[in-house]
XYZ file of C-alpha atoms in Angstrom:
163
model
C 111.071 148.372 105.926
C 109.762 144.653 106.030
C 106.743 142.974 108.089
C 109.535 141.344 109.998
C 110.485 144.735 111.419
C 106.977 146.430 111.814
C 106.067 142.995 113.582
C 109.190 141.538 115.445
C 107.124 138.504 116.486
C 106.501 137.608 113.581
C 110.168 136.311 113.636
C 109.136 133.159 114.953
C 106.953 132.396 111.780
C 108.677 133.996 109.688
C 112.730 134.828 108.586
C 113.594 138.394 107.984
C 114.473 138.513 104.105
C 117.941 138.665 102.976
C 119.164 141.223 100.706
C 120.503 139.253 97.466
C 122.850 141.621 95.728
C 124.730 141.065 99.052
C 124.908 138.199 100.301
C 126.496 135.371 97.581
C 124.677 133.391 95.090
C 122.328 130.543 96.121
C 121.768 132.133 100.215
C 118.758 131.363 102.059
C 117.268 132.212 105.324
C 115.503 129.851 107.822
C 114.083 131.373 111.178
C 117.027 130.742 112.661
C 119.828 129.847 110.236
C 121.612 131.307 107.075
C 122.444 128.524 104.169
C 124.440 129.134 101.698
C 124.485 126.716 98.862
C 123.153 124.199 101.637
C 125.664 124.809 103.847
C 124.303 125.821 107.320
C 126.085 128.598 108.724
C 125.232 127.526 112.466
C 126.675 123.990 111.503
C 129.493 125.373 110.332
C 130.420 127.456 113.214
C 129.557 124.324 115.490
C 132.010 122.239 113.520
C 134.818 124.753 112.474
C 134.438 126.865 116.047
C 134.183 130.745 115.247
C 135.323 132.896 114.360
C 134.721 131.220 110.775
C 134.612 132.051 106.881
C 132.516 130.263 104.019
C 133.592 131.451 100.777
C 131.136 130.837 97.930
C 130.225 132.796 94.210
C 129.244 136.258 94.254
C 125.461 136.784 93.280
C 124.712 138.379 89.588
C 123.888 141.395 89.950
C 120.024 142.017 88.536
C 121.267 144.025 85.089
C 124.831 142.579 84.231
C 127.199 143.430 81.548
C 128.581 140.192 78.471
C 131.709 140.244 80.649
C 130.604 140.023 84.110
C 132.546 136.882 85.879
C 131.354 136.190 89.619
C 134.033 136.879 92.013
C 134.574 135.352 95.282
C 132.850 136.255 98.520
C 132.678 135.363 101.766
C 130.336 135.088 105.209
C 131.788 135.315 108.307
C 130.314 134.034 111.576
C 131.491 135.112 115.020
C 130.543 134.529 118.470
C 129.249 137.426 120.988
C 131.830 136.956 123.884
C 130.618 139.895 125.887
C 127.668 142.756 125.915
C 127.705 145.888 127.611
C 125.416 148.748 128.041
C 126.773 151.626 129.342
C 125.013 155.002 128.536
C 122.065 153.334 127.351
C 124.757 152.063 124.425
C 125.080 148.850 123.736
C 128.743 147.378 123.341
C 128.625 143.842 121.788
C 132.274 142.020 121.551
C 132.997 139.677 118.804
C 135.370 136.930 119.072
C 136.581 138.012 115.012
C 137.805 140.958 113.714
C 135.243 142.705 111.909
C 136.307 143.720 108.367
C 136.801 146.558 106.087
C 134.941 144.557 103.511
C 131.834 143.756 105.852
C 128.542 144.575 104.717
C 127.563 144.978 107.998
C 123.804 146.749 107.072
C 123.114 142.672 106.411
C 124.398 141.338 109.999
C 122.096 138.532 111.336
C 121.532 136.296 114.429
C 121.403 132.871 113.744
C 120.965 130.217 116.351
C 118.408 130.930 118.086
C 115.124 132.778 117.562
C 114.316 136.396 118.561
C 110.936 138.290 118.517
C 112.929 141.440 120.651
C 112.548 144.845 118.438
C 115.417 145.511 116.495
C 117.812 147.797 118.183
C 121.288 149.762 117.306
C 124.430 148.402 118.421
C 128.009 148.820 118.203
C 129.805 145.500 117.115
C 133.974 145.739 118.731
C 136.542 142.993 118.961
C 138.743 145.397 121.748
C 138.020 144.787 125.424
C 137.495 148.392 126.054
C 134.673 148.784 123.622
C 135.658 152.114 122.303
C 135.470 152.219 119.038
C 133.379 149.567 116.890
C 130.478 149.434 113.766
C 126.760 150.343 114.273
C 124.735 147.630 113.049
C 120.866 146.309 113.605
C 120.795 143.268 115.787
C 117.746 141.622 118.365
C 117.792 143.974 121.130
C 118.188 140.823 123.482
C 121.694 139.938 121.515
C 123.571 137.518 124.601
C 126.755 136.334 125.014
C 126.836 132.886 123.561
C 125.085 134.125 120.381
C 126.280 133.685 116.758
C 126.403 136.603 114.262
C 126.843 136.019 110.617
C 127.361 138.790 107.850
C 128.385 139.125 104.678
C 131.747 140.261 103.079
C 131.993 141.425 99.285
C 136.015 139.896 98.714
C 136.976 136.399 99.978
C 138.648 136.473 102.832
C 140.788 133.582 104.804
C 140.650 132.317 109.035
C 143.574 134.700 109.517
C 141.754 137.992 108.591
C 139.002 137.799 110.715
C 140.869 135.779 113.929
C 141.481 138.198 116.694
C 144.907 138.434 118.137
């Protein structure tokens, strides 16, 4: 549990810290962003469109054997194209496919800043919002809204594009 959680407001001082045995080597957050190596994940998505994919080096890991290489991993960014709350459940739709090698415990927004109490939600790229992948996101996630999380392979556009 961080101060970011305890205090959700304090999200507009302060980023919510990232993980880094998941997310790759040389990541940073801002308050409202996700670099890595420099590169700006919410520039990225502006330039590239989303769904997108940044591959970079995998992180060491903090104890690591003589012959340890870094692989490649990736961070995908996708765009909320539709919320729902039926049932007191909230369905958010991605315009990606969400993968197998997500680390979806790490999603984030970026884009914007939000002081709303995190809350549980069930990420889906289907229109009928059945089935999907529980993950922590700003209870006040909108349509319009960029989500970025790690994945622990590399991954190209076509694996995460929606068809």
């Amino acid at each position: 549990m961080t101060l970011t959680s305890i205090l959700p407001s304090l999200r507009a001082s302060l980023p919510d810290p990232l993980d880094p045995t998941v997310w790759p080597a040389g990541t940073e957050a801002t308050l409202d962003d996700v670099r890595v190596r420099a590169v700006s994940m919410q520039r990225l998505a502006a330039v590239a469109g989303t769904p997108c994919v940044h591959t970079a080096e995998q992180a060491p890991p903090r104890y690591r054997p003589r012959d340890w290489h870094p692989a490649d991993v990736c961070v995908t960014v996708a765009t909320v194209t539709r919320v729902r709350r039926p049932w007191g459940v909230a369905f958010v739709e991605l315009d990606a496919v969400v993968p197998d090698c997500a680390v979806l415990t790490a999603a984030r927004l970026i884009g914007r800043r939000s002081v709303a109490p995190a809350a549980e939600v069930t990420l889906t790229t289907n229109t009928t919002g059945t089935a999907g992948h529980e993950v922590l996101l700003p209870g006040d996630v909108a349509v319009g809204d960029l989500v970025c999380f790690p994945c622990v392979r590399s991954l190209a556009h076509r694996d995460v594009v929606a068809h």
